[in-house]
XYZ file of C-alpha atoms in Angstrom:
366
model
C -2.530 4.878 24.839
C -1.811 5.517 21.167
C 1.294 4.028 19.571
C 3.479 6.113 17.287
C 6.271 5.412 14.843
C 8.760 8.144 14.072
C 11.565 8.434 11.556
C 14.991 10.001 12.056
C 17.256 10.560 9.057
C 20.802 10.630 10.446
C 23.786 10.702 8.044
C 26.480 8.241 9.108
C 24.284 6.591 11.753
C 25.733 3.532 13.510
C 23.836 0.799 15.346
C 25.733 1.362 18.586
C 24.858 5.080 18.594
C 21.172 4.206 18.255
C 21.399 1.664 21.081
C 22.854 4.391 23.316
C 20.132 6.869 22.301
C 17.427 4.264 22.973
C 18.891 3.609 26.433
C 18.588 7.346 27.155
C 14.970 7.286 25.965
C 14.286 4.512 28.472
C 15.755 6.654 31.250
C 13.449 9.593 30.469
C 10.317 7.871 29.157
C 8.325 8.031 32.393
C 8.759 11.818 32.648
C 6.663 12.162 29.484
C 4.246 9.269 30.024
C 5.894 7.301 27.211
C 7.072 3.745 26.670
C 9.926 3.315 24.192
C 9.067 -0.118 22.785
C 11.780 -0.714 20.182
C 13.486 0.665 17.081
C 14.852 -0.296 13.670
C 18.137 1.061 12.320
C 19.462 0.894 8.768
C 23.079 2.039 8.520
C 23.065 1.802 4.714
C 19.981 3.990 4.263
C 20.875 6.168 7.292
C 17.441 5.856 8.873
C 16.083 5.103 12.348
C 12.459 4.215 13.111
C 11.262 4.246 16.730
C 8.084 2.626 18.068
C 6.750 4.457 21.119
C 3.584 4.307 23.195
C 2.738 7.879 24.197
C -0.204 10.108 25.136
C 0.417 12.330 22.077
C 2.971 13.081 19.355
C 4.387 16.032 21.264
C 5.356 13.754 24.158
C 7.460 11.665 21.744
C 9.276 14.788 20.532
C 9.870 16.091 24.054
C 11.199 12.744 25.286
C 13.665 12.537 22.395
C 14.693 16.181 22.873
C 15.442 15.652 26.552
C 17.114 12.239 26.117
C 19.485 12.867 23.206
C 18.304 15.762 21.045
C 17.423 13.708 17.955
C 14.088 15.218 16.884
C 11.981 13.049 14.523
C 11.578 14.085 10.894
C 7.991 12.747 10.995
C 5.672 10.925 13.424
C 2.574 8.886 12.556
C 0.094 6.958 14.681
C 0.154 3.194 14.055
C -1.412 -0.076 15.170
C 0.900 -2.503 16.949
C -0.756 -5.417 15.120
C -0.093 -3.833 11.729
C 3.507 -2.986 12.657
C 4.097 -6.593 13.680
C 2.521 -7.825 10.429
C 4.854 -5.701 8.329
C 8.028 -5.889 10.407
C 7.742 -9.077 12.433
C 8.083 -7.590 15.907
C 7.065 -4.710 18.201
C 9.771 -5.215 20.847
C 13.534 -5.663 20.686
C 14.751 -8.830 18.922
C 14.881 -11.637 21.491
C 18.143 -13.106 20.225
C 20.181 -9.926 20.935
C 22.340 -10.143 24.034
C 22.942 -7.247 26.408
C 26.566 -6.065 26.500
C 28.550 -5.424 29.688
C 27.683 -1.727 29.499
C 23.948 -2.515 29.334
C 23.380 -1.999 25.626
C 21.462 -4.151 23.153
C 23.220 -3.360 19.885
C 21.489 -4.586 16.729
C 21.153 -3.458 13.127
C 17.695 -4.430 11.928
C 16.498 -2.490 8.851
C 12.805 -1.720 8.446
C 13.011 -1.550 4.639
C 10.441 -3.982 3.242
C 9.365 -5.323 -0.138
C 5.581 -5.322 -0.443
C 3.552 -7.517 -2.772
C 0.078 -6.119 -3.431
C -2.481 -8.276 -5.249
C -5.768 -7.212 -6.837
C -8.764 -9.147 -8.119
C -12.236 -8.298 -9.383
C -14.631 -7.195 -6.645
C -16.039 -10.437 -5.075
C -19.548 -8.940 -4.996
C -19.433 -8.468 -8.769
C -18.041 -11.970 -9.222
C -20.876 -13.465 -7.187
C -23.429 -11.464 -9.176
C -21.946 -12.645 -12.483
C -21.067 -16.273 -11.656
C -23.328 -17.150 -8.748
C -22.169 -17.642 -5.173
C -20.914 -21.216 -5.551
C -18.658 -20.679 -8.567
C -17.379 -17.305 -7.346
C -16.601 -18.606 -3.862
C -14.801 -21.602 -5.345
C -12.548 -19.320 -7.424
C -11.929 -16.949 -4.521
C -11.126 -19.795 -2.128
C -8.643 -21.317 -4.585
C -7.037 -17.913 -5.115
C -6.656 -17.357 -1.353
C -5.264 -20.865 -0.819
C -2.638 -20.506 -3.552
C -1.359 -17.272 -2.058
C -1.398 -18.399 1.583
C 0.235 -21.732 0.732
C 3.231 -20.034 -0.905
C 3.855 -17.133 1.495
C 5.687 -19.045 4.242
C 7.878 -20.804 1.644
C 9.389 -17.434 0.692
C 9.348 -15.639 4.035
C 6.248 -13.603 3.246
C 4.002 -12.175 5.968
C 0.314 -11.528 5.293
C -0.456 -7.985 6.399
C -3.937 -7.468 5.058
C -6.631 -9.252 3.080
C -9.404 -6.869 2.197
C -11.469 -9.114 -0.068
C -10.188 -7.597 -3.318
C -6.560 -8.545 -2.677
C -3.652 -9.045 -0.303
C -0.801 -6.939 1.074
C 2.226 -9.135 1.809
C 5.541 -8.121 3.388
C 8.969 -9.565 2.530
C 12.444 -8.737 3.840
C 14.149 -9.770 0.573
C 13.301 -8.591 -2.948
C 14.401 -11.836 -4.634
C 12.073 -13.830 -2.359
C 9.151 -11.505 -3.128
C 9.633 -11.798 -6.900
C 10.152 -15.586 -6.735
C 6.981 -15.951 -4.677
C 5.040 -13.781 -7.141
C 6.199 -15.907 -10.069
C 5.142 -19.155 -8.367
C 1.734 -17.665 -7.510
C 1.397 -16.383 -11.067
C 2.149 -19.834 -12.518
C -0.282 -21.638 -10.201
C -3.022 -19.104 -10.888
C -2.525 -19.586 -14.633
C -2.870 -23.357 -14.280
C -6.607 -23.131 -13.775
C -9.350 -21.123 -15.432
C -9.264 -18.009 -13.315
C -9.075 -15.281 -15.985
C -12.407 -13.956 -14.827
C -11.102 -12.857 -11.419
C -8.739 -10.323 -13.033
C -5.738 -11.299 -10.927
C -2.799 -8.821 -10.904
C 0.229 -8.211 -8.694
C 2.396 -5.181 -7.936
C 5.691 -5.213 -6.029
C 7.319 -2.122 -4.531
C 9.843 -1.453 -1.771
C 10.132 1.265 0.839
C 10.271 2.439 4.440
C 7.468 2.474 7.050
C 7.225 6.275 7.322
C 7.584 8.490 4.268
C 5.152 11.147 2.968
C 1.938 9.274 3.826
C 0.405 9.149 7.305
C -0.306 5.435 6.768
C 2.335 2.840 7.628
C 4.140 1.982 4.345
C 1.424 4.090 2.678
C 3.570 5.418 -0.176
C 4.981 1.978 -0.972
C 1.533 0.369 -0.989
C 0.014 3.120 -3.107
C 2.499 2.834 -5.977
C 2.234 -0.971 -5.948
C -1.570 -0.672 -6.062
C -1.423 1.901 -8.868
C 0.834 -0.402 -10.877
C -1.655 -3.225 -10.263
C -4.327 -0.996 -11.781
C -2.435 -0.595 -15.062
C -1.104 -4.180 -15.258
C -2.762 -6.804 -17.432
C -4.448 -9.817 -15.853
C -1.917 -12.151 -14.179
C 0.939 -9.708 -14.836
C 3.463 -8.844 -12.099
C 4.167 -5.101 -12.021
C 7.665 -4.480 -10.641
C 8.589 -1.012 -9.343
C 12.107 0.265 -10.051
C 13.365 0.021 -6.407
C 12.621 -3.724 -6.533
C 14.057 -4.260 -10.002
C 17.342 -2.703 -8.854
C 17.557 -5.220 -5.986
C 16.802 -8.342 -8.002
C 19.112 -10.350 -10.244
C 18.458 -10.044 -13.969
C 18.035 -13.841 -14.012
C 14.489 -13.357 -12.742
C 13.563 -11.430 -15.878
C 15.238 -13.564 -18.557
C 12.754 -14.980 -21.083
C 9.878 -13.693 -18.944
C 9.128 -10.288 -20.456
C 5.422 -11.145 -20.750
C 5.274 -12.022 -17.048
C 6.258 -8.528 -15.924
C 5.286 -4.903 -16.261
C 8.095 -2.443 -15.536
C 8.190 1.347 -15.857
C 11.031 3.833 -15.880
C 11.441 5.747 -12.620
C 10.249 8.862 -14.474
C 7.024 7.129 -15.541
C 6.527 5.821 -12.000
C 6.725 9.376 -10.665
C 4.242 10.512 -13.281
C 1.872 7.639 -12.468
C 2.134 8.560 -8.799
C 1.384 12.210 -9.619
C -1.633 11.349 -11.779
C -3.206 9.170 -9.088
C -2.273 11.507 -6.220
C -4.141 14.365 -7.879
C -7.153 12.124 -8.396
C -6.985 11.101 -4.732
C -6.910 14.743 -3.644
C -9.809 15.881 -5.823
C -12.192 12.995 -6.623
C -14.920 14.244 -4.261
C -14.944 17.734 -5.782
C -17.715 17.809 -8.454
C -16.125 20.911 -10.007
C -12.814 19.120 -10.603
C -12.664 18.523 -14.354
C -10.021 17.887 -17.000
C -8.993 21.550 -17.103
C -8.323 21.410 -13.350
C -6.550 18.065 -13.773
C -4.214 19.634 -16.356
C -3.427 22.504 -13.999
C -2.853 20.120 -11.072
C -0.235 18.099 -12.985
C 1.139 21.103 -14.942
C 0.372 19.701 -18.413
C -1.545 20.803 -21.475
C -4.644 18.815 -22.421
C -2.802 17.108 -25.268
C 0.137 16.193 -22.989
C -2.167 14.817 -20.298
C -4.094 12.803 -22.878
C -0.920 11.274 -24.336
C 0.524 10.432 -20.928
C -2.607 8.881 -19.434
C -3.250 6.820 -22.575
C 0.394 5.668 -22.585
C 0.475 4.720 -18.894
C -3.067 3.547 -18.157
C -4.674 2.874 -21.535
C -7.450 5.305 -20.550
C -8.182 8.899 -21.507
C -8.092 11.466 -18.654
C -11.899 11.720 -18.679
C -12.406 7.972 -18.373
C -9.614 7.651 -15.787
C -11.281 10.289 -13.597
C -14.730 8.728 -14.027
C -13.547 5.188 -13.236
C -11.575 6.429 -10.231
C -14.747 8.037 -8.873
C -16.759 4.865 -9.535
C -14.279 2.767 -7.543
C -14.438 5.287 -4.703
C -18.251 5.157 -4.863
C -18.098 1.373 -4.376
C -15.824 1.959 -1.401
C -18.388 4.306 0.137
C -21.138 1.741 -0.378
C -19.139 -0.870 1.510
C -18.829 1.389 4.565
C -22.561 1.830 5.117
C -25.872 1.918 3.287
C -25.960 5.404 1.805
C -28.694 6.609 -0.535
C -27.809 6.744 -4.226
C -28.060 10.539 -4.069
C -25.541 10.668 -1.198
C -23.139 8.363 -3.026
C -23.511 10.404 -6.223
C -22.500 13.698 -4.668
C -19.957 12.266 -2.202
C -18.058 10.647 -5.079
C -17.899 13.781 -7.225
C -20.768 13.064 -9.647
C -23.335 15.820 -10.157
C -26.345 13.765 -11.251
C -27.761 10.524 -9.766
C -29.048 9.484 -13.192
C -25.620 9.978 -14.807
C -23.921 8.178 -11.918
C -26.349 5.249 -12.277
C -25.727 5.101 -16.028
C -21.921 5.088 -15.579
C -22.078 2.482 -12.805
C -24.292 0.145 -14.865
C -22.032 0.482 -17.921
C -18.858 -0.181 -15.926
C -20.002 -2.988 -13.593
C -23.020 -4.518 -15.322
C -25.561 -3.859 -12.565
C -27.384 -0.926 -11.015
C -25.865 0.748 -7.935
C -28.983 -0.103 -5.911
C -28.551 -3.783 -6.815
C -24.928 -3.595 -5.693
C -26.024 -2.023 -2.406
C -28.588 -4.783 -1.869
C -25.934 -7.465 -2.481
C -23.655 -5.785 0.041
C -26.169 -5.307 2.800
């Protein structure tokens, strides 16, 4: 059966109240074909996240409604392996004892600090440097990161070839780990891999239908605008970390105001929504973000170093590479599926950006 995670936002929530509600879920779970696996409660942030195996989302809602009346604010489908990678467990904490009245009372927040790393596409590295040199650099990069994670309580969630997603419970540990990785990466000639890091913090279920999707996306966007080897720190993380981390290290970090972070998120969200539409142009982009052309130009140059036209084009090119990795499409299919209107123009842009023809890239992939 599918596994779902839901979120309840409950002002004044207490751990004992959640333990009682979970006990009621267990009493009614079989009526709805569900299995209430566990939950996370954060009294400070007034949130509850439940992990439930169920035939469908509606069964989760009906079970909660019958058991205690707390209807979820949102439900998403998740993978148990991914949940465990982010949060460290998929069942109740083993060290919690059951009270005389049959309750397991624990306060275990699901708020996590996520470190996202980015490097140059390995396929492009291998094309430029040759397999041996590229693989040597990539292997050293992977070893440096994996060696340091356990020293700072980090959990590897994902390694997709072009970077890692790493989960931490503590912001100070995440930033300290990033600084050590940054220093070790700088100690050898690895400029060519374009290594960058972004750190953000958030909850498992927010606006996105992907677990920690909103948190990952902003961290990844900040990686995109960071310089090589720079650590981009989102404002929720900066607020949690002592200023000592930032003393005499201004060149190590990229930080934005919360207002600029929201704008960056808006700019990339609108690209994400419209990149496959060949009719989406700068006029539409202006309308989507409610700015004049001059405002949009100033803001995108200030935040990303790119004009709106180039930002849109490079976003589409990255998406085109993503399509190529999924299966061997024709160049014409990739052209139109990534929002370009002409295969010849797409080929020209791809060659200029990456230094090889799209067909060559496809051959290297497959």
